Amino acid sequence: MKPILLQGHERSITQIKYNREGDLLFTVAKDPIVNVWYSVNGERLGTYMGHTGAVWCVDADWDTKHVLTGSADNSCRLWDCETGKQLALLKTNSAVRTCGFDFGGNIIMFSTDKQMGYQCFVSFFDLRDPSQIDNNEPYMKIPCNDSKITSAVWGPLGECIIAGHEGGELNQYSAKSGEVLVNVKEHSRQINDIQLSRDMTMFVTASKDNTAKLFDSTTLEHQKTFRTERPVNSAALSPNYDHVVLGGGQEAMDVTTTSTRIGKFEARFFHLAFEEEFGRVKGHFGPINSVAFHPDGKRGRCQKGRHRRVQTAPTAAPPQTPATAGTGDPTATRSPGRGE
Amino acid sequence: MQDAENVAAPEAAEQRAEAGQQQEQQLAAEPPPGEEPPRPWGPGAQEAASGEDAAAEVEAGPGPDVPAEPAAGGEEAAGAAPGSSPPPPEESPAPLPAAGEAPGAGPGTRRPRLGPRGRPSFSDPEDFVDDVSEEELLGDILKDRPQEADGIDSVIVVDNVPQVGPDRLEKLKNVIHKIFSKFGKITNDFYPEEDGKTKGYIFLEYASPAHAVDAVKNADGYKLDKQHTFRVNLFTDFDKYMTISDEWDIPEKQPFKDLGNLRYWLEEAECRDQYSVIFESGDRTSIFWNDVKDPVSIEERARWTETYVRWSPKGTYLATFHQRGIALWGGEKFKQIQRFSHQGVQLIDFSPCERYLVTFSPLMDTQDDPQAIIIWDILTGQKKRGFHCESSAHWPIFKWSHDGKFFARMTLDTLSIYETPSMGLLDKKSLKISGIKDFSWSPGGNIIAFWVPEDKDIPARVTLMQLPTRQEIRVRNLFNVVDCKLHWQKNGDYLCVKVDRTPKGTQGVVTNFEIFRMREKQVPVDVVEMKETIIAFAWEPNGSKFAVLHGEAPRISVSFYHVKSNGKIELIKMFDKQQANTIFWSPQGQFVVLAGLRSMNGALAFVDTSDCTVMNIAEHYMASDVEWDPTGRYVVTSVSWWSHKVDNAYWLWTFQGRLLQKNNKDRFCQLLWRPRPPTLLSQEQIKQIKKDLKKYSKIFEQKDRLSQSKASKELVERRRTMMEDFRKYRKMAQELYMEQKNERLELRGGVDTDELDSNVDDWEEETIEFFILLRVTAVPLLQCHVSRAGPRLILLRNLHNPWDPPCFLLLWLCPHLGSSIHTLLCLVTPGSHAGGVGRRCFTFSCLGFLKSHHQCLLLDSGTCSGRRSPPAAVVLPRCSVHS
């Protein structure tokens, strides 16, 4: 299977996300452009223009009506997905690091950076109440004093959010009261990414401490650990197999001094239950910043440095044969539908 | 004149016995002017003399006691009297109680000088009132009374001075003065005489105690002539020497510390080896059993050592480094066995017999007290001797003979050989070898080899010297020598001297290997000459082969030579195009690992030298170290944090080069195998075992099969339980998920989104055009040439405009991908400068060859040079590929 390469950004990608059905792919980068693509052929559908700084995060609601983006230009914007019209502009004091729609698509959440003397906040807006948007007054604002939030997702059914922090802690905040429901610390360094499984019962974290871990999304109980030799920037769970894909590599600032070989910029596939690596996809020249699975599980994608690559990827390799682990032969993971 | 005698007697006794102090004072020039009255007794005496109640006086008994005072006072002042020579028996009780009973005895007096007398016969009548002051009575004696501050610290005693009569005394004094005034001004001297001749010892006083100390340091042992070697001591030391009891005390028995079996690890049933690992940049140290499957941890401690660790040569001790010294650990639990306090210790070395430890610290050394290098006794923990050391550049500075009987060091033009256990110079003198450059002990006997470079007309020479006889068993003269290196074979059977020469009339350096066959009579020498640069040389341990790496990168070759029993040296095999800069022989010989460490990216070649086959070629990227286990069964390659900051790990290989384990450790620093002591089996026994190898291998193979099937069973079992646990967890999660179905439906307005196609009716049909490429720019037909080997170099030429400069693509063809994907290394195009060959390198994020269409897809991801160009895709249709 050949990869499809998407080119629409001038700077490195920060996040990619499929909508629920998987027909669209949203990409944001350190340039102010927000792109949306047809996932099936890689054609660009359009852009959402308006941001003036690096865009850190993007999310679409369940029926793909709205798109939410958060940017370093100190704003979080809500777009009409189809027309590209900007529906709301929420000004903040510092860069918006994470954002997301809840399960029902009615409440949005975003977190801001600890920056320029402002502390880290998580803000909640109810879209059904236009006054909140108009006055830029969230119905709830959770301050986060100790260690800033570096990644966050909504928990199942929109009752809570799960936030990963700079110091490696994981917190579950109630979306109603704002209190911390559960707190765990399994990672020793910054959590770069959190992604839920398709049924939202578990999620995987990607951390700078070279590991990715699997947690239960209700109890935040640690389930599995996937170890690599490099910081993990992103991790995604396969919707249809017990697989997880990890993307990362040497940090961008060190890359110029090292060869691609030492950077280990491969997308690596692990078996969920055995915690063993069974395949890799090579081909990147820089660290992988974001990975996502197509909701049908047949295609994945890894976003890396400057130029976007849509990697039609794996699914493959029967779970009972972790034989290809470490051989680095990507053909093992490329041929779809093999095994099982 | 009883009193007078009493007074005189102690004085005399002291004079006789101590032979010094009082005399010194008497002989000395008058006490300095303005000297204070004697503190110990002065005030008391005055009180007593002038105004004290009669009662006190009476009780004390003035007459006889007063004279006793000077002796007592003298004792105190000099601190030398007690136990010196016994004063006449009847006197001794008097002064001693006087001092001892003091506190209780004299009511009202500050110092009870006047103790009760045991002998009333000497007392005055009760009504006698002494109206004579002590000054009046004993003025002349008091004048000479000992002073506390009269500088006995500055006095030295010199023994073994020639005994001369008065006629030659002046001459002697001159000589002595000459010798001893070097250390400071002599303010006073005294030559005791007897029967008209000097007694053979003299007293000298310096102006300051520092001079006296100096004199003792330097003049002690001074050889005046054959018969007279001075022994110089501080006068104050005599007190110390005198107090040594005449009785010999049996030293207290030290309780026996049971350290357990320090060699327990050799008794391990499966003959596994141990190794130490330092990781987390030195914060943690672990000891492991080496196991084919996974290393088994024995001990792990945080901050066990501050820098690194070392094993003793036979593996008994593990030495850890600390700011304050060295600690040795051993036994089953790695308990501390010994400590050696040496502030700032940096380097250590064990004697081969494990009896002595040599430590080096740059901090502690002082002129007087050599402490840069200290040799310790490991068993007792005692310091044996200290040495000065200017530079630790060539550690070990002390090289040990193979049995630990001798150790030697080289300084400018001298070779000093010391012997154990005395730690003194062998035969009391060093060897004078002018120009000595390097030396080395034979590992197989007490033979030392050293070489001296050319000096004008004298050729350079290599000398082999037997010890302790100092007999030169072989001298070899060499000409036009630039440098020599001494390489001993591990058993001491051969010595190879690698000689770099510049033969007359040539420019380049030629290397000769001079092979000394030590086990034969006359030590015959054979020579192998090589014209290429030598990168590394190594003897086969326990064998007669050696390996040489030679040539210039990237054309490096390795040659294996064999020294035949008739002395012929035969080239067995040469491999060219090696990626190697170091040779690592298995400790058992035969097998060798050629490693290209560090700058050569960690290329590894495993060679069997019995038939000279390369068993495996492998790589441990950026490896910095290679360590064979002591049995020669395994090799470890490692990337140390000390040399490289990422991918710190150690990998375990079999001797054939089969990779067994990759152990990643955070900030891994160092791995050291625990050495084994030499085998106790005799040659015959070893031969017998080799003969019966087939028998053993059957047993071992069976064992291996068993453990393998057990391991795979375990693995399957482990996987199954993991899978079961995971399934259980998933089932729970699924149940919860199903329970929440209604809530989900509610939240999404009744739309079931659980499955992708659950609301398929809602879907809209949409037609999408399919483009493989997003943007296609300039597509002139290009001609393409592909080089055959190595990275593919493709020449692209615009055929529409032949004047366009060609550009090159450097591609790496991934063989296992077929030709579908290549990794583009760079694109080189001539720059725009007219005539210039400016270069621009492009990195391409992807390059695909669409084989069927003979198309080539290039995607430019911008320049490396920082200039950002818009992304562009180039399709090269119908590339013809010529190989």
mmCIF file of N, CA, C and O in Angstrom, chain B residues 742-768:
data_model
loop_
_atom_site.group_PDB
_atom_site.id
_atom_site.type_symbol
_atom_site.label_atom_id
_atom_site.label_comp_id
_atom_site.label_asym_id
_atom_site.label_seq_id
_atom_site.Cartn_x
_atom_site.Cartn_y
_atom_site.Cartn_z
ATOM 1 N N ASN B 742 -27.553 3.902 26.302
ATOM 2 C CA ASN B 742 -28.675 4.836 26.301
ATOM 3 C C ASN B 742 -28.222 6.264 26.528
ATOM 4 O O ASN B 742 -28.712 7.197 25.902
ATOM 5 N N GLU B 743 -27.283 6.389 27.413
ATOM 6 C CA GLU B 743 -26.785 7.739 27.685
ATOM 7 C C GLU B 743 -26.147 8.327 26.438
ATOM 8 O O GLU B 743 -26.295 9.506 26.135
ATOM 9 N N ARG B 744 -25.441 7.452 25.716
ATOM 10 C CA ARG B 744 -24.786 7.932 24.497
ATOM 11 C C ARG B 744 -25.818 8.385 23.472
ATOM 12 O O ARG B 744 -25.698 9.435 22.857
ATOM 13 N N LEU B 745 -26.825 7.547 23.344
ATOM 14 C CA LEU B 745 -27.866 7.888 22.371
ATOM 15 C C LEU B 745 -28.496 9.226 22.724
ATOM 16 O O LEU B 745 -28.739 10.078 21.869
ATOM 17 N N GLU B 746 -28.715 9.387 23.998
ATOM 18 C CA GLU B 746 -29.344 10.612 24.477
ATOM 19 C C GLU B 746 -28.488 11.835 24.139
ATOM 20 O O GLU B 746 -28.965 12.849 23.659
ATOM 21 N N LEU B 747 -27.189 11.659 24.389
ATOM 22 C CA LEU B 747 -26.286 12.792 24.193
ATOM 23 C C LEU B 747 -26.155 13.178 22.722
ATOM 24 O O LEU B 747 -25.920 14.330 22.394
ATOM 25 N N ARG B 748 -26.321 12.207 21.841
ATOM 26 C CA ARG B 748 -26.158 12.538 20.426
ATOM 27 C C ARG B 748 -27.509 12.533 19.699
ATOM 28 O O ARG B 748 -27.612 12.116 18.546
ATOM 29 N N GLY B 749 -28.484 12.945 20.432
ATOM 30 C CA GLY B 749 -29.793 13.144 19.810
ATOM 31 C C GLY B 749 -30.348 11.893 19.171
ATOM 32 O O GLY B 749 -30.938 11.944 18.090
ATOM 33 N N GLY B 750 -30.142 10.752 19.774
ATOM 34 C CA GLY B 750 -30.742 9.520 19.288
ATOM 35 C C GLY B 750 -30.008 8.867 18.140
ATOM 36 O O GLY B 750 -30.428 7.844 17.620
ATOM 37 N N VAL B 751 -28.915 9.459 17.713
ATOM 38 C CA VAL B 751 -28.168 8.853 16.611
ATOM 39 C C VAL B 751 -27.181 7.840 17.188
ATOM 40 O O VAL B 751 -26.408 8.156 18.085
ATOM 41 N N ASP B 752 -27.232 6.663 16.643
ATOM 42 C CA ASP B 752 -26.318 5.627 17.138
ATOM 43 C C ASP B 752 -24.979 5.754 16.413
ATOM 44 O O ASP B 752 -24.904 5.581 15.194
ATOM 45 N N THR B 753 -23.982 6.102 17.148
ATOM 46 C CA THR B 753 -22.672 6.296 16.535
ATOM 47 C C THR B 753 -21.686 5.215 16.962
ATOM 48 O O THR B 753 -20.495 5.353 16.763
ATOM 49 N N ASP B 754 -22.211 4.157 17.559
ATOM 50 C CA ASP B 754 -21.298 3.152 18.080
ATOM 51 C C ASP B 754 -20.514 2.471 16.975
ATOM 52 O O ASP B 754 -19.349 2.141 17.140
ATOM 53 N N GLU B 755 -21.158 2.258 15.856
ATOM 54 C CA GLU B 755 -20.450 1.660 14.738
ATOM 55 C C GLU B 755 -20.332 2.692 13.632
ATOM 56 O O GLU B 755 -21.130 3.618 13.538
ATOM 57 N N LEU B 756 -19.350 2.494 12.805
ATOM 58 C CA LEU B 756 -19.118 3.465 11.746
ATOM 59 C C LEU B 756 -20.310 3.560 10.814
ATOM 60 O O LEU B 756 -20.705 4.631 10.370
ATOM 61 N N ASP B 757 -20.896 2.382 10.523
ATOM 62 C CA ASP B 757 -21.986 2.381 9.555
ATOM 63 C C ASP B 757 -23.338 2.208 10.228
ATOM 64 O O ASP B 757 -24.284 1.742 9.644
ATOM 65 N N SER B 758 -23.401 2.573 11.502
ATOM 66 C CA SER B 758 -24.656 2.349 12.202
ATOM 67 C C SER B 758 -25.734 3.329 11.748
ATOM 68 O O SER B 758 -26.907 3.057 11.892
ATOM 69 N N ASN B 759 -25.322 4.451 11.212
ATOM 70 C CA ASN B 759 -26.346 5.379 10.714
ATOM 71 C C ASN B 759 -26.108 5.637 9.225
ATOM 72 O O ASN B 759 -26.041 6.762 8.767
ATOM 73 N N VAL B 760 -25.967 4.515 8.523
ATOM 74 C CA VAL B 760 -25.547 4.605 7.130
ATOM 75 C C VAL B 760 -26.563 5.328 6.263
ATOM 76 O O VAL B 760 -26.234 5.927 5.248
ATOM 77 N N ASP B 761 -27.812 5.353 6.716
ATOM 78 C CA ASP B 761 -28.859 6.013 5.933
ATOM 79 C C ASP B 761 -28.601 7.502 5.812
ATOM 80 O O ASP B 761 -29.022 8.163 4.865
ATOM 81 N N ASP B 762 -27.881 7.983 6.816
ATOM 82 C CA ASP B 762 -27.614 9.410 6.852
ATOM 83 C C ASP B 762 -26.573 9.852 5.832
ATOM 84 O O ASP B 762 -26.409 11.022 5.595
ATOM 85 N N TRP B 763 -25.879 8.876 5.319
ATOM 86 C CA TRP B 763 -24.710 9.228 4.509
ATOM 87 C C TRP B 763 -25.094 9.893 3.209
ATOM 88 O O TRP B 763 -26.113 9.602 2.607
ATOM 89 N N GLU B 764 -24.236 10.779 2.798
ATOM 90 C CA GLU B 764 -24.422 11.408 1.498
ATOM 91 C C GLU B 764 -23.398 10.838 0.545
ATOM 92 O O GLU B 764 -22.267 10.579 0.930
ATOM 93 N N GLU B 765 -23.843 10.704 -0.675
ATOM 94 C CA GLU B 765 -22.916 10.254 -1.711
ATOM 95 C C GLU B 765 -22.102 11.448 -2.171
ATOM 96 O O GLU B 765 -22.616 12.559 -2.334
ATOM 97 N N GLU B 766 -20.856 11.238 -2.364
ATOM 98 C CA GLU B 766 -20.009 12.341 -2.809
ATOM 99 C C GLU B 766 -19.010 11.780 -3.794
ATOM 100 O O GLU B 766 -18.474 10.693 -3.583
ATOM 101 N N THR B 767 -18.781 12.474 -4.846
ATOM 102 C CA THR B 767 -17.808 11.991 -5.818
ATOM 103 C C THR B 767 -16.523 12.776 -5.656
ATOM 104 O O THR B 767 -16.533 13.996 -5.594
ATOM 105 N N ILE B 768 -15.481 12.065 -5.552
ATOM 106 C CA ILE B 768 -14.199 12.721 -5.341
ATOM 107 C C ILE B 768 -13.253 12.323 -6.449
ATOM 108 O O ILE B 768 -13.147 11.154 -6.802
#
